[in-house]
Amino acid sequence: MKQILVSGVLGLFLSLIGTPLLIRLLASRGYGQMIRDDGPKAHHSKRGTPTMGGIAFILATIVAYAATKLITGDKPSISGVLVLFLTAGLGLVGFLDDYIKIVKQRSLGLRAKAKMAGQLIVGIAFAVLALNFHDSRNQTPASTKLSFTTDFGWSIGPVIFVVWALFMILAMSNGVNLTDGLDGLATGACVMAFAAYTVIGVWQYGQWCGAPVSANGACYEVRDPLDLAVVAAALMGACFGFLWWNTSPAKIFMGDTGSLALGGALAGLAILSRTELLLAVLGGLFVLITMSVIIQVGSFRLTGKRVFRMAPLQHHFELKGWSEVLVVVRFWIIQGMCMALGLGVFYAAWVAAS
């Protein structure tokens, strides 16, 4: 458990001191946020705020993980490295998107096809690699079975698994991206989700099939549960440190660099911890906000009418007169309830299996 404490503290410290350094660097180069004219008018005052802040917590997470391994003398696991690869890879795609927005002064950044291609390349590489690297128990980081709190049902095969993993990665990375519209909203929500995966990793390690199990034989068939908890703790700490500077009024935005990376990290943790469908509960706020966009677009195309004043959902409440801080805090409460419900379901499933 020492590894989890060290990685979380290092992630927090590195992000807390690294973010203001990044703010100064970005501000000196004029790398400020573009604000779309069709957004809430209150957001126009944010024009020019440094963006691409995701660089800070991505680097903090990677360095915290590597330093933890050096300090504790423990070897990195392929599962931990794969989650970091997915996080950094999608962060790179987001960085290119943010950079184009700033340099070319084009608010939409990368062309849709180019952005999708980048996400697909990273996602496919992650999914394929996750089905390799067998350990001494012949376990690979990922499983070709679907999972909720553990694997269930028949194997869907490697090809369908890659498609399923891609869907999860695209859905969650874009879900966090849609949530990142108000100061601190996505960052705070991700802190809670990563906290949940830290708890899940610790619990799975305590009931791991690779160690002596209880008399009834119940255990979790996950390859590297403790190391997944180490990565989740580093991500949680790094997001906490970034939130100090990202909360209202934000001194820096995470940009697509950060939102795509965090969404990818959540999807990677869910896939490798065998809690794929549970992620929809643990990350309930991201699902809710994504659904608001789907409903808005679908309703407008079918009926010509809008369900919400504006989508994503957080902007609907802004236009109803809620202050930005009020929306953020109430949405954090929703995410907190989703996290609690998800952990409750996870534990209840263990009790039922035992």
XYZ file of C-alpha atoms in Angstrom:
354
model
C 0.000 0.000 0.000
C 3.055 2.233 0.346
C 3.174 2.535 -3.434
C -0.342 3.971 -3.571
C 0.396 6.596 -0.931
C 3.685 7.597 -2.587
C 2.215 7.837 -6.096
C -0.772 9.883 -4.913
C 1.356 12.335 -2.917
C 3.908 12.703 -5.717
C 1.174 13.217 -8.310
C -0.368 15.935 -6.153
C 2.950 17.671 -5.401
C 4.265 17.599 -8.978
C 1.008 18.888 -10.441
C 0.617 21.534 -7.749
C 4.051 23.051 -8.403
C 4.259 22.220 -12.115
C 0.975 23.815 -13.189
C 1.923 27.431 -12.308
C 5.204 26.964 -14.195
C 3.214 25.805 -17.212
C 0.847 28.773 -16.829
C 3.784 31.194 -17.058
C 5.226 29.379 -20.072
C 1.939 29.287 -21.975
C 1.098 32.900 -21.097
C 4.530 34.101 -22.298
C 3.872 32.454 -25.660
C 0.323 33.740 -25.911
C -1.198 30.271 -25.925
C -4.657 31.334 -24.760
C -8.072 29.687 -25.012
C -10.298 30.433 -28.014
C -13.926 31.033 -26.995
C -16.701 30.210 -29.450
C -19.114 33.059 -30.118
C -22.148 30.757 -29.855
C -21.354 29.803 -26.246
C -22.652 31.461 -23.074
C -21.777 35.171 -23.065
C -20.318 34.906 -19.559
C -17.520 32.768 -21.017
C -16.203 35.545 -23.261
C -14.235 36.946 -20.318
C -12.214 33.693 -20.297
C -10.757 34.384 -23.734
C -6.968 34.254 -23.578
C -6.728 32.060 -20.455
C -3.810 29.637 -20.946
C -4.927 26.232 -22.202
C -3.291 22.824 -22.803
C -3.037 22.463 -19.010
C -3.407 18.726 -19.402
C 0.330 18.665 -20.057
C 0.886 19.366 -16.354
C -1.071 16.463 -14.890
C -0.103 14.001 -17.627
C 3.589 14.600 -16.932
C 2.951 14.644 -13.163
C 1.238 11.252 -13.385
C 3.978 9.635 -15.463
C 6.791 11.018 -13.297
C 4.935 10.097 -10.091
C 4.476 6.511 -11.297
C 8.123 6.164 -12.363
C 9.399 7.751 -9.140
C 7.197 5.456 -7.056
C 8.765 2.444 -8.696
C 12.264 3.791 -8.019
C 11.479 4.640 -4.394
C 9.773 1.343 -3.557
C 11.989 -0.849 -5.726
C 8.942 -2.467 -7.317
C 8.884 -3.253 -11.028
C 6.386 -1.538 -13.351
C 3.613 -3.794 -14.621
C 2.457 -4.015 -18.208
C -1.068 -3.063 -17.073
C 0.150 0.160 -15.462
C 2.305 1.049 -18.458
C -0.592 0.404 -20.863
C -2.904 2.798 -18.990
C -0.171 5.448 -19.047
C 0.376 4.805 -22.766
C -3.320 5.301 -23.477
C -3.389 8.439 -21.340
C -0.334 10.002 -22.973
C -1.329 8.902 -26.490
C -4.752 10.497 -26.340
C -3.189 13.491 -24.611
C -0.945 13.905 -27.654
C -3.961 13.845 -29.976
C -5.607 16.481 -27.790
C -2.403 18.548 -27.755
C -2.344 18.666 -31.559
C -5.989 19.753 -31.502
C -5.302 22.512 -28.957
C -2.146 23.661 -30.746
C -3.962 24.097 -34.052
C -6.705 26.072 -32.324
C -4.120 28.467 -30.904
C -1.621 28.787 -33.757
C -4.134 28.861 -36.602
C -6.764 30.686 -34.529
C -9.301 28.043 -35.557
C -11.738 27.291 -32.726
C -12.493 23.760 -33.956
C -8.840 22.622 -33.995
C -8.059 19.353 -35.773
C -10.332 18.262 -38.571
C -12.824 15.669 -37.346
C -11.335 12.891 -39.479
C -7.786 13.609 -38.322
C -8.825 13.716 -34.674
C -10.752 10.468 -35.000
C -7.820 8.829 -36.794
C -5.499 9.748 -33.953
C -7.882 8.355 -31.340
C -8.341 5.153 -33.358
C -4.602 4.563 -33.762
C -3.937 4.964 -30.038
C -7.044 2.974 -29.054
C -6.326 0.058 -31.379
C -2.703 -0.119 -30.233
C -3.850 -0.217 -26.591
C -6.504 -2.892 -27.221
C -4.173 -5.170 -29.200
C -1.342 -4.859 -26.687
C -3.744 -5.508 -23.794
C -4.491 -8.977 -25.177
C -0.814 -9.918 -25.112
C 1.898 -10.165 -22.432
C 0.799 -13.307 -20.574
C 2.018 -13.639 -17.006
C 2.968 -16.784 -15.096
C -0.731 -17.584 -14.630
C -1.359 -17.088 -18.383
C -3.318 -13.892 -17.671
C -3.233 -10.952 -20.075
C -3.966 -7.359 -19.004
C -7.370 -7.432 -20.701
C -9.961 -10.151 -21.196
C -12.074 -10.935 -24.255
C -15.094 -11.340 -21.974
C -17.394 -8.463 -21.124
C -17.269 -7.321 -17.526
C -19.365 -5.500 -14.949
C -17.768 -6.013 -11.542
C -15.935 -9.069 -12.924
C -15.860 -10.916 -16.240
C -19.064 -12.652 -17.268
C -20.474 -14.602 -20.194
C -18.710 -16.042 -23.213
C -15.615 -14.653 -24.871
C -16.472 -12.116 -27.597
C -13.206 -12.828 -29.407
C -10.235 -10.531 -30.056
C -11.704 -8.636 -33.027
C -14.967 -7.690 -31.314
C -13.004 -6.934 -28.152
C -10.906 -4.359 -30.027
C -14.098 -2.761 -31.376
C -15.637 -2.748 -27.879
C -12.482 -1.270 -26.328
C -12.435 1.438 -29.011
C -16.059 2.292 -28.269
C -15.280 2.650 -24.566
C -12.183 4.760 -25.197
C -13.925 7.069 -27.680
C -17.054 7.371 -25.550
C -15.248 8.201 -22.319
C -12.603 10.495 -23.823
C -15.266 12.481 -25.643
C -17.519 12.357 -22.554
C -14.858 14.030 -20.408
C -14.215 16.459 -23.262
C -17.892 17.494 -23.290
C -17.869 17.852 -19.497
C -14.861 20.178 -19.618
C -16.854 23.374 -20.149
C -16.817 25.019 -16.715
C -13.940 25.842 -14.369
C -12.974 22.726 -12.416
C -15.999 20.647 -13.435
C -14.268 17.842 -15.346
C -11.177 17.913 -13.121
C -13.146 17.501 -9.887
C -15.339 14.786 -11.383
C -12.253 12.869 -12.548
C -10.701 13.104 -9.064
C -13.717 11.187 -7.728
C -13.637 8.590 -10.507
C -9.912 7.931 -10.029
C -10.446 7.707 -6.274
C -13.013 4.978 -6.943
C -10.551 3.054 -9.111
C -7.888 3.371 -6.427
C -10.295 1.733 -3.957
C -11.274 -0.946 -6.486
C -7.634 -1.782 -7.230
C -6.805 -2.105 -3.528
C -9.835 -4.307 -2.890
C -9.123 -6.515 -5.895
C -5.529 -6.955 -4.743
C -6.736 -8.083 -1.334
C -8.997 -10.683 -2.973
C -6.721 -11.472 -5.912
C -6.670 -14.884 -7.599
C -2.880 -14.663 -7.750
C -2.700 -14.876 -3.955
C -4.132 -17.331 -1.386
C -7.907 -16.927 -1.386
C -10.707 -17.504 1.055
C -12.197 -20.908 1.681
C -15.065 -20.347 -0.748
C -12.574 -19.689 -3.571
C -14.000 -16.301 -4.581
C -11.378 -13.975 -6.061
C -10.744 -11.383 -8.763
C -9.085 -12.560 -11.958
C -7.220 -9.314 -12.753
C -3.595 -9.372 -13.839
C -2.114 -6.369 -11.968
C -4.718 -4.929 -9.581
C -2.268 -3.224 -7.208
C -0.416 -1.446 -10.005
C -3.701 -0.225 -11.495
C -4.433 1.298 -8.080
C -0.996 2.956 -8.132
C -1.737 4.541 -11.523
C -5.224 5.607 -10.413
C -3.772 7.202 -7.256
C -1.174 9.095 -9.303
C -3.927 10.358 -11.620
C -6.112 11.334 -8.675
C -3.283 13.251 -7.007
C -2.260 14.971 -10.244
C -5.845 16.064 -10.931
C -6.163 17.339 -7.353
C -3.051 19.476 -7.797
C -4.309 20.815 -11.113
C -7.704 21.615 -9.587
C -6.025 24.167 -7.282
C -5.320 26.278 -10.386
C -8.289 25.174 -12.509
C -11.071 25.976 -10.059
C -13.102 29.164 -10.590
C -11.788 31.588 -11.673
C -9.517 29.249 -13.615
C -5.921 30.296 -14.185
C -5.553 27.546 -16.786
C -7.745 25.131 -18.773
C -6.920 21.486 -19.375
C -7.944 21.705 -23.034
C -8.424 18.661 -25.230
C -4.905 17.691 -24.144
C -6.258 16.946 -20.696
C -9.838 15.863 -21.348
C -8.984 13.212 -23.950
C -6.173 11.910 -21.732
C -8.360 11.635 -18.622
C -11.188 9.952 -20.509
C -8.730 7.468 -21.962
C -7.277 6.787 -18.515
C -10.727 5.998 -17.116
C -11.531 3.666 -20.012
C -8.163 1.947 -19.663
C -8.614 1.411 -15.925
C -12.106 -0.010 -16.494
C -10.960 -2.414 -19.203
C -7.912 -3.712 -17.319
C -9.669 -3.956 -13.940
C -12.512 -5.917 -15.585
C -15.160 -3.310 -14.602
C -16.112 -2.125 -18.088
C -19.868 -1.689 -17.669
C -19.460 -0.428 -14.093
C -17.666 2.613 -15.543
C -21.042 3.905 -16.751
C -22.033 4.174 -13.080
C -18.712 5.339 -11.630
C -18.495 7.997 -14.341
C -22.203 8.728 -14.327
C -21.794 12.492 -14.745
C -19.893 12.021 -18.009
C -22.620 9.693 -19.268
C -25.343 12.161 -18.282
C -23.665 15.076 -20.059
C -22.951 12.988 -23.167
C -26.580 11.857 -23.300
C -27.731 15.480 -23.115
C -25.811 16.202 -26.325
C -27.198 13.091 -28.050
C -30.748 14.023 -27.013
C -30.309 17.626 -28.139
C -28.918 16.719 -31.554
C -31.423 13.898 -32.084
C -34.398 16.046 -31.117
C -33.338 18.927 -33.360
C -32.785 16.670 -36.370
C -36.068 14.796 -35.918
C -38.392 17.605 -34.811
C -36.497 20.841 -35.367
C -36.861 21.606 -31.650
C -34.306 21.686 -28.842
C -34.880 19.941 -25.514
C -32.307 22.065 -23.666
C -31.501 25.744 -23.968
C -27.982 24.652 -24.839
C -25.988 21.445 -24.785
C -23.921 20.070 -23.075
C -26.169 20.036 -20.023
C -24.057 22.317 -17.820
C -24.626 25.220 -20.227
C -28.388 24.682 -20.096
C -28.355 25.491 -16.385
C -26.045 28.440 -16.943
C -28.560 29.918 -19.355
C -31.289 29.299 -16.763
C -29.458 31.706 -14.463
C -27.357 29.374 -12.305
C -23.895 30.738 -11.515
C -20.925 28.792 -12.824
C -19.810 27.792 -9.325
C -23.323 26.613 -8.443
C -23.481 24.392 -11.530
C -20.038 22.946 -10.835
C -20.701 22.143 -7.169
C -24.089 20.560 -7.867
C -22.663 18.496 -10.707
C -19.824 17.403 -8.402
C -22.489 16.213 -5.962
C -24.101 14.189 -8.752
C -20.734 12.632 -9.619
C -20.099 11.912 -5.940
C -23.388 10.025 -5.715
C -22.540 8.097 -8.886
C -19.150 7.152 -7.428
C -20.737 6.018 -4.159
C -23.377 4.008 -6.006
C -20.752 2.380 -8.219
C -18.594 1.360 -5.267
C -21.685 0.096 -3.463
C -22.643 -2.060 -6.441
C -19.062 -3.328 -6.704
C -18.991 -4.378 -3.048
C -22.500 -5.837 -3.159
C -21.506 -8.024 -6.092
C -18.544 -9.332 -4.072
C -20.760 -10.101 -1.077
C -23.231 -11.921 -3.338
C -20.419 -13.948 -4.936
C -18.999 -14.832 -1.536
